[in-house]
Structure formats: structure tokens, C-alpha cells
PDB file of C-alpha atoms in Angstrom:
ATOM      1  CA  UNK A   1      94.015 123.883 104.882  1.00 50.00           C
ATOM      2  CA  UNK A   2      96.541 125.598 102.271  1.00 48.00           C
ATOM      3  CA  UNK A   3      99.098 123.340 101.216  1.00 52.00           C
ATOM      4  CA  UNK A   4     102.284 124.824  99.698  1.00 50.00           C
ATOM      5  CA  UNK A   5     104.452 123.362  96.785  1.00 59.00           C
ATOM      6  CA  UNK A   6     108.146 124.496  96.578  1.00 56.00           C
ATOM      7  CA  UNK A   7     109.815 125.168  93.120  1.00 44.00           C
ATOM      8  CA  UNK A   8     111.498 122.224  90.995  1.00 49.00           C
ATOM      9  CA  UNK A   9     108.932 119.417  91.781  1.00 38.00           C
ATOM     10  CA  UNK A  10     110.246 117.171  89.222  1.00 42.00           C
ATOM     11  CA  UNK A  11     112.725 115.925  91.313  1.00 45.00           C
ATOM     12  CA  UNK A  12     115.354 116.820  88.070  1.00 39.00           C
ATOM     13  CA  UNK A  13     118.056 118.475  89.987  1.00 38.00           C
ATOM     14  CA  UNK A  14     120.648 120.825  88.602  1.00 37.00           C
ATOM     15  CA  UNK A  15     123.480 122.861  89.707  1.00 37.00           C
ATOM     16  CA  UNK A  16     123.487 126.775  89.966  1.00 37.00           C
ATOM     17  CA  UNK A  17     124.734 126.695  86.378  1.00 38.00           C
ATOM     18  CA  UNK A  18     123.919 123.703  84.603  1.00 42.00           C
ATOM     19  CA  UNK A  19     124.109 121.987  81.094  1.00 43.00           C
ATOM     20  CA  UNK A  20     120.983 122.719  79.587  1.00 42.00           C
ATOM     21  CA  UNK A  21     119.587 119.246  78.912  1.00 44.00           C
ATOM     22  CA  UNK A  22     120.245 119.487  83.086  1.00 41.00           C
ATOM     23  CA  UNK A  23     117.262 121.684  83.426  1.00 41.00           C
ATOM     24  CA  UNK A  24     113.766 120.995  85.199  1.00 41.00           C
ATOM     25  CA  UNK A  25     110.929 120.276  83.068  1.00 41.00           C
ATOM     26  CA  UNK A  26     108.683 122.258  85.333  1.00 39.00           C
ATOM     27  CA  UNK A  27     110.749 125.465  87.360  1.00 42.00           C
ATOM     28  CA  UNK A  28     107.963 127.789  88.555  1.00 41.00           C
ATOM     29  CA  UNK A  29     109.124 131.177  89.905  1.00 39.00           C
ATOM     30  CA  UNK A  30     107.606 131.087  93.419  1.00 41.00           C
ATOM     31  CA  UNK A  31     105.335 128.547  95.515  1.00 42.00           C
ATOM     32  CA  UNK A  32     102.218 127.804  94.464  1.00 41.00           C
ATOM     33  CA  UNK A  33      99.248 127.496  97.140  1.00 39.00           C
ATOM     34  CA  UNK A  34      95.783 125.378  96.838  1.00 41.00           C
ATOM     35  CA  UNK A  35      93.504 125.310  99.199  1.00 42.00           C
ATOM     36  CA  UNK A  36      93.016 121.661 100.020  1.00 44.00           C
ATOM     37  CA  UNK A  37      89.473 120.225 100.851  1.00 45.00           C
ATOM     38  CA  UNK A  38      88.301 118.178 103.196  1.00 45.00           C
ATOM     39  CA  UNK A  39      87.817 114.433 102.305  1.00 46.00           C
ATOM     40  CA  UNK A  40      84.691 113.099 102.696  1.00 49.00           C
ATOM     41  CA  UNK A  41      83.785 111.435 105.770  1.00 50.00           C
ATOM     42  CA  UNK A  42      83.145 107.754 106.253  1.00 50.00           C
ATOM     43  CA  UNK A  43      79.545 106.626 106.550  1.00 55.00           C
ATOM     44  CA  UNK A  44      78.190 106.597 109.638  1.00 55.00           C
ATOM     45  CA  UNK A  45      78.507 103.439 111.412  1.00 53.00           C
ATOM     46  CA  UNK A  46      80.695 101.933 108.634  1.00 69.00           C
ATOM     47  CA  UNK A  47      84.203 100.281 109.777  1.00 77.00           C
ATOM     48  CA  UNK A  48      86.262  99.909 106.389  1.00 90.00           C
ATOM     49  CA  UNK A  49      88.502  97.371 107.042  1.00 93.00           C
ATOM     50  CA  UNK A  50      91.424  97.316 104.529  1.00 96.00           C
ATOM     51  CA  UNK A  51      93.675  94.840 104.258  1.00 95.00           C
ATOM     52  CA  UNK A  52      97.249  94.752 104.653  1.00 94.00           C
ATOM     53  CA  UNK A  53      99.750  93.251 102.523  1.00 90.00           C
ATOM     54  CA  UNK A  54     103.179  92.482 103.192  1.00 86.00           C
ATOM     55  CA  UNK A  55     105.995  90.476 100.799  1.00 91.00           C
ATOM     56  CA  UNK A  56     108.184  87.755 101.876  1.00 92.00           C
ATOM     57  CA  UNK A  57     111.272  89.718 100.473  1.00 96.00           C
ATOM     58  CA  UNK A  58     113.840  90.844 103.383  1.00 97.00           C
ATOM     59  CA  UNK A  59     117.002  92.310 101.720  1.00 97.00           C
ATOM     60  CA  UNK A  60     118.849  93.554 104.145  1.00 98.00           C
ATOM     61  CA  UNK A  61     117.815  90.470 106.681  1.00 98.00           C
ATOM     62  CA  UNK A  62     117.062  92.249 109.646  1.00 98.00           C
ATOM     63  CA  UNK A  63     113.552  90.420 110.042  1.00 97.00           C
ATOM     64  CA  UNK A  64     111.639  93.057 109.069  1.00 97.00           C
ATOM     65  CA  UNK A  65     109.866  92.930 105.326  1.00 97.00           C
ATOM     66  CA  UNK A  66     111.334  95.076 102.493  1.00 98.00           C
ATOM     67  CA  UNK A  67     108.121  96.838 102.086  1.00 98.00           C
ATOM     68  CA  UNK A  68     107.891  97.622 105.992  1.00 98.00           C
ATOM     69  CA  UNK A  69     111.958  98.903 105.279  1.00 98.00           C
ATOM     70  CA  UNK A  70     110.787 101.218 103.155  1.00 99.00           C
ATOM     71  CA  UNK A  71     108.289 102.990 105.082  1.00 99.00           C
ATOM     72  CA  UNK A  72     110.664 103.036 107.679  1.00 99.00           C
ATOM     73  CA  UNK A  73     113.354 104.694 105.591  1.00 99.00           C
ATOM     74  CA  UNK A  74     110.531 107.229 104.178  1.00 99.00           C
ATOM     75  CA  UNK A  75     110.207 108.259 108.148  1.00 99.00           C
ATOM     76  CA  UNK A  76     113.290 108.360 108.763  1.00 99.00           C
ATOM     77  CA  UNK A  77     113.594 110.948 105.928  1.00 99.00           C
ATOM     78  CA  UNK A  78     110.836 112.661 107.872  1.00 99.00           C
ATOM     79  CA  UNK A  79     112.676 112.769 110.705  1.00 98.00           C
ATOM     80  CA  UNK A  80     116.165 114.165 108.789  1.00 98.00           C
ATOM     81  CA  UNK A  81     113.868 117.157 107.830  1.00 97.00           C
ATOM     82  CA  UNK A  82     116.004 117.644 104.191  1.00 98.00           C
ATOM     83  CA  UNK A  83     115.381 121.223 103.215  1.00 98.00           C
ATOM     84  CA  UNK A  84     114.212 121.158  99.506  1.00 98.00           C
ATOM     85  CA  UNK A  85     117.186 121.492  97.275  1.00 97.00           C
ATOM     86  CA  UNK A  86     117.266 121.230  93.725  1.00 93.00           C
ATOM     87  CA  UNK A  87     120.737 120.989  92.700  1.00 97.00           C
ATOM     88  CA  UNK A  88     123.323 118.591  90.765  1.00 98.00           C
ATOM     89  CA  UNK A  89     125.936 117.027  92.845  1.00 98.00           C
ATOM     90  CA  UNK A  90     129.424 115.355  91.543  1.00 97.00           C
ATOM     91  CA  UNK A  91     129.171 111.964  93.207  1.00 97.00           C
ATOM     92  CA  UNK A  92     125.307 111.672  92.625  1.00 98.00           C
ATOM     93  CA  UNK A  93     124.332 111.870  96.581  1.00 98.00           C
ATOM     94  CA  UNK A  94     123.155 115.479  97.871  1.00 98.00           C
ATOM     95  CA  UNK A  95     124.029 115.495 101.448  1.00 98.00           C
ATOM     96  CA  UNK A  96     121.291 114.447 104.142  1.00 97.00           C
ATOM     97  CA  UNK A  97     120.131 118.058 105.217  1.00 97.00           C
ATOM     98  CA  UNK A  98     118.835 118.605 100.811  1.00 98.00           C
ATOM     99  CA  UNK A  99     116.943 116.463  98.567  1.00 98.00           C
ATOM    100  CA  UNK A 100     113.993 117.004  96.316  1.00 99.00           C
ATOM    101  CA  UNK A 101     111.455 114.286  95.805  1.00 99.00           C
ATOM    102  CA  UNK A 102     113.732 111.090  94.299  1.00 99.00           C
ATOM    103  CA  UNK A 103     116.277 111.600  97.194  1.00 99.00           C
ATOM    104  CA  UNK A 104     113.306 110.073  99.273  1.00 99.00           C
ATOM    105  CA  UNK A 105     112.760 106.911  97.367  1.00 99.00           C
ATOM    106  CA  UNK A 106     116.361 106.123  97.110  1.00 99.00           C
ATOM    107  CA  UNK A 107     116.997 106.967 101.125  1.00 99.00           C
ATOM    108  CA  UNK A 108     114.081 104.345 101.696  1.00 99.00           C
ATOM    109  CA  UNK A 109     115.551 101.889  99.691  1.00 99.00           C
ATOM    110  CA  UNK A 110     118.648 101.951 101.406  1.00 99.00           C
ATOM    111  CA  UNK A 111     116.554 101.185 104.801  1.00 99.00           C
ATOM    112  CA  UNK A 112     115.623  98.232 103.251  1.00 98.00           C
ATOM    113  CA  UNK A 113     119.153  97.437 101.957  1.00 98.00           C
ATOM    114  CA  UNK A 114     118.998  98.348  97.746  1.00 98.00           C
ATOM    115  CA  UNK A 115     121.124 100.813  96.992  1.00 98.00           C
ATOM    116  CA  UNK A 116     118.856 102.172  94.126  1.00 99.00           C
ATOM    117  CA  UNK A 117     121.351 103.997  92.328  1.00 99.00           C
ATOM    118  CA  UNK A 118     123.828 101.348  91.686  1.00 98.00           C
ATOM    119  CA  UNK A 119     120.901  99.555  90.494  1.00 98.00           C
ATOM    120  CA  UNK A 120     119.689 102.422  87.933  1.00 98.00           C
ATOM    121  CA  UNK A 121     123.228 103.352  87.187  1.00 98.00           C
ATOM    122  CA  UNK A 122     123.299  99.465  86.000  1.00 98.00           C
ATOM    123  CA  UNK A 123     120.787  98.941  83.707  1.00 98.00           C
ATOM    124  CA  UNK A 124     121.259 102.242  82.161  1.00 98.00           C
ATOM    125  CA  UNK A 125     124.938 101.530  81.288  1.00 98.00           C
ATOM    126  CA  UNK A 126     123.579  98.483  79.870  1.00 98.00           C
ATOM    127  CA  UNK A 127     120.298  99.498  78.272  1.00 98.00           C
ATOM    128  CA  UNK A 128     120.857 103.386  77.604  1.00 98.00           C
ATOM    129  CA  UNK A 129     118.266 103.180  74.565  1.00 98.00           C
ATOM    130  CA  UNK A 130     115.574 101.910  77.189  1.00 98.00           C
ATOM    131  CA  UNK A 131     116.024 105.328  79.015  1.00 98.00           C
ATOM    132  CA  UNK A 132     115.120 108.552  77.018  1.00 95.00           C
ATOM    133  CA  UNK A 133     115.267 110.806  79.572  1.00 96.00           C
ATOM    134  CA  UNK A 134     119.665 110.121  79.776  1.00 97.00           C
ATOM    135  CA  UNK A 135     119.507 111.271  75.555  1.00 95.00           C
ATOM    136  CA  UNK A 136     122.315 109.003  75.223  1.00 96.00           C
ATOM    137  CA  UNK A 137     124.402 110.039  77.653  1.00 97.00           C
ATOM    138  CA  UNK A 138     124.643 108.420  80.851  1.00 98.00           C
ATOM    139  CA  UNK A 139     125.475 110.456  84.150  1.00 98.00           C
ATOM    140  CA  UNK A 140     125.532 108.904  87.295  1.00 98.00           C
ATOM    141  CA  UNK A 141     125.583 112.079  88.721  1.00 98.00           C
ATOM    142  CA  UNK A 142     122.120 112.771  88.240  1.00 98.00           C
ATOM    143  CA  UNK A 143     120.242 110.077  86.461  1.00 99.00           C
ATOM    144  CA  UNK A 144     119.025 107.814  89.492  1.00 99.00           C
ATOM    145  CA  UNK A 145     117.481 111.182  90.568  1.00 98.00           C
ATOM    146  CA  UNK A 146     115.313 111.344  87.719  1.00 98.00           C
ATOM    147  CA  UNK A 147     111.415 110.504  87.535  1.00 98.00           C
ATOM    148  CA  UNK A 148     111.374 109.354  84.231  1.00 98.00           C
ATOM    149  CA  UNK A 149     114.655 107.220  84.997  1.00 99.00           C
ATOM    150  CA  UNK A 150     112.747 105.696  87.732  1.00 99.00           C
ATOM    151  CA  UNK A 151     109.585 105.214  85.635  1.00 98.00           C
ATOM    152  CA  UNK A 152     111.722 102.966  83.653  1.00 98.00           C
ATOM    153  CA  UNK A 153     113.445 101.283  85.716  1.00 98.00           C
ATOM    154  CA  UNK A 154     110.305 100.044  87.971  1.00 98.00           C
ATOM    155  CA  UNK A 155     108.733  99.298  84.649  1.00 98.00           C
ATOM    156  CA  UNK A 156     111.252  96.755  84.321  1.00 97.00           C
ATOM    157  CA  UNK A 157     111.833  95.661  87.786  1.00 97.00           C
ATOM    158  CA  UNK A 158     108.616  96.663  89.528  1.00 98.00           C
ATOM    159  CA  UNK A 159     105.310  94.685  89.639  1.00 97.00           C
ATOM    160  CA  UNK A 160     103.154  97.777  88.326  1.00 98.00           C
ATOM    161  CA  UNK A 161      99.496  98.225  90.275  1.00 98.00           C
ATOM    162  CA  UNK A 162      96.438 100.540  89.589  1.00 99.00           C
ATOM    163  CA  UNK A 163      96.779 103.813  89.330  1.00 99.00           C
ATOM    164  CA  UNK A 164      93.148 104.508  90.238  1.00 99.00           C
ATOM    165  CA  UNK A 165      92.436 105.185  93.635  1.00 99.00           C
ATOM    166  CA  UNK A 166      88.880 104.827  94.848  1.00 98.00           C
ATOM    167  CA  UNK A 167      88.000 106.429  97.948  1.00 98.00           C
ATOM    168  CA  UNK A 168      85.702 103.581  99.959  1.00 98.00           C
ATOM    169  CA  UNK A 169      86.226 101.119  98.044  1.00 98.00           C
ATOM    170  CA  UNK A 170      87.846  98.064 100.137  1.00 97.00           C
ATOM    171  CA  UNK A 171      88.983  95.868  97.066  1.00 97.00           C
ATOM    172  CA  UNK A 172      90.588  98.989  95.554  1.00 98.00           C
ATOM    173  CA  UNK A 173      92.002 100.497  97.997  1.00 98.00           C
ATOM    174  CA  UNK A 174      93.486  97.381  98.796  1.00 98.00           C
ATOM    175  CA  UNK A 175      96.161  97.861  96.146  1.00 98.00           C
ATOM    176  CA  UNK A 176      97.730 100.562  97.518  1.00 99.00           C
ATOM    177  CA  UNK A 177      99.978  99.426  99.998  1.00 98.00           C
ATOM    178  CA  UNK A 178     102.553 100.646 102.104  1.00 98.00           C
ATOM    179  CA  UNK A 179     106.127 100.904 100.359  1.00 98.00           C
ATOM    180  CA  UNK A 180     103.876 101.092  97.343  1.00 99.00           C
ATOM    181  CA  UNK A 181     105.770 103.758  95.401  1.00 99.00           C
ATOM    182  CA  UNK A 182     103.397 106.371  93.021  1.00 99.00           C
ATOM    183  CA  UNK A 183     104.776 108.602  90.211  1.00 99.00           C
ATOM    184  CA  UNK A 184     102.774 112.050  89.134  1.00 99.00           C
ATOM    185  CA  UNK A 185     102.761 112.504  85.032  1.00 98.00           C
ATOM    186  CA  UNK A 186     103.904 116.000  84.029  1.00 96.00           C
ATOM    187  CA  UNK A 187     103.099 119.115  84.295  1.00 96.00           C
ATOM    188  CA  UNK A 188     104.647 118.863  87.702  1.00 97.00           C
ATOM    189  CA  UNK A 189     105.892 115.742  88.053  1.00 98.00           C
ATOM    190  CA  UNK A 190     106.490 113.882  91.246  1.00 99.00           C
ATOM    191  CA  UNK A 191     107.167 110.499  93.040  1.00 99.00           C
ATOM    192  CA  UNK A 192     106.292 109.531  96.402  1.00 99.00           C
ATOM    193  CA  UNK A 193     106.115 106.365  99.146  1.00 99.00           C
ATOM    194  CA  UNK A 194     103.079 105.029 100.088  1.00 99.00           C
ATOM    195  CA  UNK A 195     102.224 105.635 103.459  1.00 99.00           C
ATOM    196  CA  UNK A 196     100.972 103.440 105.773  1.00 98.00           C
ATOM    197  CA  UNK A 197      98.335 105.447 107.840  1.00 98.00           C
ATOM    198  CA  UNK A 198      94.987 106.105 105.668  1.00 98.00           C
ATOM    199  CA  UNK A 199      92.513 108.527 105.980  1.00 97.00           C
ATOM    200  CA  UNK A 200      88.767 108.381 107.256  1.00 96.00           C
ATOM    201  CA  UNK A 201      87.853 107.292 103.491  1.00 97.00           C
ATOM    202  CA  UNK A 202      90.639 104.255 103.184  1.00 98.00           C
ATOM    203  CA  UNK A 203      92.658 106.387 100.910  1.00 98.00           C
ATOM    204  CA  UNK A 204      96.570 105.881 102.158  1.00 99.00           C
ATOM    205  CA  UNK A 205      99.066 109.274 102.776  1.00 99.00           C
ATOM    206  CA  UNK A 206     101.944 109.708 101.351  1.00 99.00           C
ATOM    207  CA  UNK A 207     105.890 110.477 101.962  1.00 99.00           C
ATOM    208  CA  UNK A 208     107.103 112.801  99.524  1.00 99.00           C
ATOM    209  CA  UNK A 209     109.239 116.089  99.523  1.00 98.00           C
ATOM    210  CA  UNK A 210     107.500 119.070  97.801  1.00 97.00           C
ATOM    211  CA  UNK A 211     109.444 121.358  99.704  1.00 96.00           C
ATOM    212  CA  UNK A 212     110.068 123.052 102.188  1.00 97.00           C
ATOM    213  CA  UNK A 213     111.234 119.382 103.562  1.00 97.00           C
ATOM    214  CA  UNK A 214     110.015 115.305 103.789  1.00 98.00           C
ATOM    215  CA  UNK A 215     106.633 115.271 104.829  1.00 98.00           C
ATOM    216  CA  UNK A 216     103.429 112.507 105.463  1.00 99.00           C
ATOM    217  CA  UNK A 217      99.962 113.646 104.281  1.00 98.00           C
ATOM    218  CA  UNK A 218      96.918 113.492 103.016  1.00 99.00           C
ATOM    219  CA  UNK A 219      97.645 114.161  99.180  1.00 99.00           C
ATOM    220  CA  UNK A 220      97.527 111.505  96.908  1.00 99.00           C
ATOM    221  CA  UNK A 221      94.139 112.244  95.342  1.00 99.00           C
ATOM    222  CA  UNK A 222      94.630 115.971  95.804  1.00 98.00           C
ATOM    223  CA  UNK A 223      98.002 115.858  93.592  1.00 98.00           C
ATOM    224  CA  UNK A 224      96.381 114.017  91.013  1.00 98.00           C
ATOM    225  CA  UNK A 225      93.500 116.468  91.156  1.00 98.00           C
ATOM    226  CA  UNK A 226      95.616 119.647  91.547  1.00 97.00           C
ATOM    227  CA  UNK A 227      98.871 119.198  90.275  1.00 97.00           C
ATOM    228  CA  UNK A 228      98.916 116.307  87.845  1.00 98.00           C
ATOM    229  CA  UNK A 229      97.490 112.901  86.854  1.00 98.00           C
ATOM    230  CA  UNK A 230      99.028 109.800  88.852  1.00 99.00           C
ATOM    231  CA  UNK A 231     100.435 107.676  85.800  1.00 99.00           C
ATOM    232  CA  UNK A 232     102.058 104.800  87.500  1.00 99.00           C
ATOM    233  CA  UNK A 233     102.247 103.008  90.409  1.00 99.00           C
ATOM    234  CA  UNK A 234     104.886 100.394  91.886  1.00 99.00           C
ATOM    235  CA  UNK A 235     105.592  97.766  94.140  1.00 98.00           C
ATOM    236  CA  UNK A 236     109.224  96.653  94.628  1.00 97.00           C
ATOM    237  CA  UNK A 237     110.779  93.862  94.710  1.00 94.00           C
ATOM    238  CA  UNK A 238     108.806  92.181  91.769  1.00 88.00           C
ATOM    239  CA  UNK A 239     107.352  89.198  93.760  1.00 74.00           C
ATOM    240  CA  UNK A 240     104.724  87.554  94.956  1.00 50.00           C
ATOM    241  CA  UNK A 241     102.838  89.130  98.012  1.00 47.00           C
ATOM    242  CA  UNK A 242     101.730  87.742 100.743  1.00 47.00           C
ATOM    243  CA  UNK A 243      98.474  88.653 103.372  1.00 47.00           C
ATOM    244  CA  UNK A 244      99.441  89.739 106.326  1.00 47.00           C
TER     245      UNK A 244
END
């Protein structure tokens, strides 16, 4: 299979003539094409069994679990079909037929009832020297929309999980959950929802936009492998969790 990654996957939008400091970190000129492998199969005769995990957090108390919300959200993003767009918007939002990677995160967390970026807007008016990536000058036009933003904001709000994912291995695999959120280092930066369907080796998909629109598949390992290195992974709200 040949999987196809759009320009701007940092998720750093910018308008059709921005500030310079406005600029992606990674613009390539065209799409860029891997050919994605196969995963490996499960043993023969092996059920892996993973289990699931749920929290007792319900934010928008409509019975269903914030992590479930999220998910849900993600999909429904799936279903919107936003056309990849990388481009700076006065107001912050980019209407619901655009968005770039972050515009999926914050769309789930408004299923489950956050608005995500009041909440980043917040702490950055009130901690700008915890978030290097605003140089000093907030912009709630853009920031929430931001990886590295969101890096530090989960950091501080977050419970943060491995970032190693073992296909195969029940007790590892086990820590990525759905609504689990996982941020890509540089070059090509990314962020993405966990997903919850897995693959024949455990390994869980994931909900991301990397163009042309909000898709669910099989690429958390291969982005790691490809692209870049997974260097954080989240679970939100911080609190305790719950077997389900």
C-alpha cells in the first residue's frame, strides 16, 4: 500500500502571507509517498487479548466517558472529511470543511466538552515563558494550533504514558488506549488520537489529518519509522483510570 503525506504536517498553520515566525517548521514542495509494509501477522492460534481502559471523567455529562468522547469526536472529524488546509485564521477556528492535524485534537475535545483552546489560550497568557514556541508573544489566533503548544500544555495537564510501542506485547500495548493522544518529534512533526480498533499485532490506529483529509489507519509505528520518532504520548484528563 502507498500512503501519501500532504504538505505542512506540522500542524503550524499560516496565512497566504504570513509573519515569518508564522511559518512551518517542515513545508515540503509536493507529497511525499512510502510504500507501507505489511505488519506482521499474529501467531497462529494466538488470541491477544488487550485490555481496555476507560476513566471515570465525564465532562460534558452525557454518560459517556471523556476518553470514549474523544474518539467519538476524532470520527466525527472523519466523517466532516476537512480538506487539508494550512492556513492562519483571525478568530483561531478554520472552518469545518479545513484543518491540518491540531484541528483534530481540539474538534475531539469539544465532543467530550473541553474547549481546548480556551484552555491553551489560558495558561499561556499566564505562563508565556513555559511556552517557547509563542517567543513571547501570545496569539490566540494560532497558538492552540501548535504541536509544541500542545506538547506543553499536556505536559502540564496530561498524565504522560510510554512512547514505546511493542507490537505483541499485551502489557505494553496496554498503554495505548483509545483517546490516548501521540505527538511525532520533528522533522515532520505531527499529533494524532488514538484509535480504538488495533491491528492483527495489538498495535492501535490512529486519527490524524496528513492530508488530503481526517483519516483512521494503520500508522503509528510506520510514522515513527518513516517520518519521525514518536516523542510523547498523553492521556487527558490527568486522573486516575479505571478497567473497563
Amino acid at each position: 500500500m502507498i500512503i501519501t503525506v500532504w504538505a505542512g504536517l506540522s500542524g503550524c498553520s499560516h496565512s497566504d502571507n504570513p509573519p515569518k515566525e508564522y511559518e512551518n517548521e517542515y513545508q515540503p514542495d509536493e507529497p511525499i509517498s512510502f510504500i507501507m509494509p505489511r505488519p506482521k501477522p499474529t501467531p497462529e492460534g494466538e488470541e491477544l487479548i488487550i485490555e481496555s481502559i476507560t476513566c471515570t471523567s465525564d465532562q460534558d455529562e452525557d454518560g459517556i466517558n471523556d476518553l470514549a468522547d474523544i474518539v467519538e469526536g476524532a470520527r466525527k472529524d472523519i466523517e466532516n472529511k476537512p480538506r487539508y488546509t494550512d492556513a492562519y485564521y483571525d478568530g483561531g477556528y478554520p472552518p469545518d470543511h479545513e484543518g491540518v492535524c491540531t484541528d483534530v485534537i481540539w474538534r475531539a475535545f469539544k465532543n467530550a466538552g473541553y474547549l481546548l483552546k480556551d484552555m491553551v489560550d489560558e495558561d499561556i497568557r499566564n505562563n508565556t515563558e513555559l511556552y517557547p514556541r509563542v517567543q513571547g508573544r501570545p496569539d490566540p489566533n494560532i497558538d492552540f494550533r501548535r504541536v509544541k503548544n500542545l506538547r506543553v500544555f499536556f505536559d502540564r495537564f496530561a498524565t504522560s504514558l510510554t512512547t514505546e510501542v511493542i507490537p505483541l506485547d499485551v502489557e505494553n500495548l496496554k498503554e495505548w488506549q483509545a483517546g490516548d493522544i501521540v505527538v511525532y518529534d520533528d522533522p515532520m512533526e505531527h499529533i494524532a488520537i488514538i484509535s480504538d480498533v488495533r491491528n492483527k499485532d495489538g498495535v492501535p490506529y490512529i486519527i490524524h489529518n496528513c492530508g488530503p483529509y481526517t483519516q483512521e489507519n494503520d500508522m503509528l509505528i510506520y510514522w515513527h519509522e518513516n517520518y519521525s520518532p514518536i516523542i510523547a504520548h498523553y492521556r487527558f484528563p490527568k486522573e486516575t483510570t479505571l478497567p473497563n
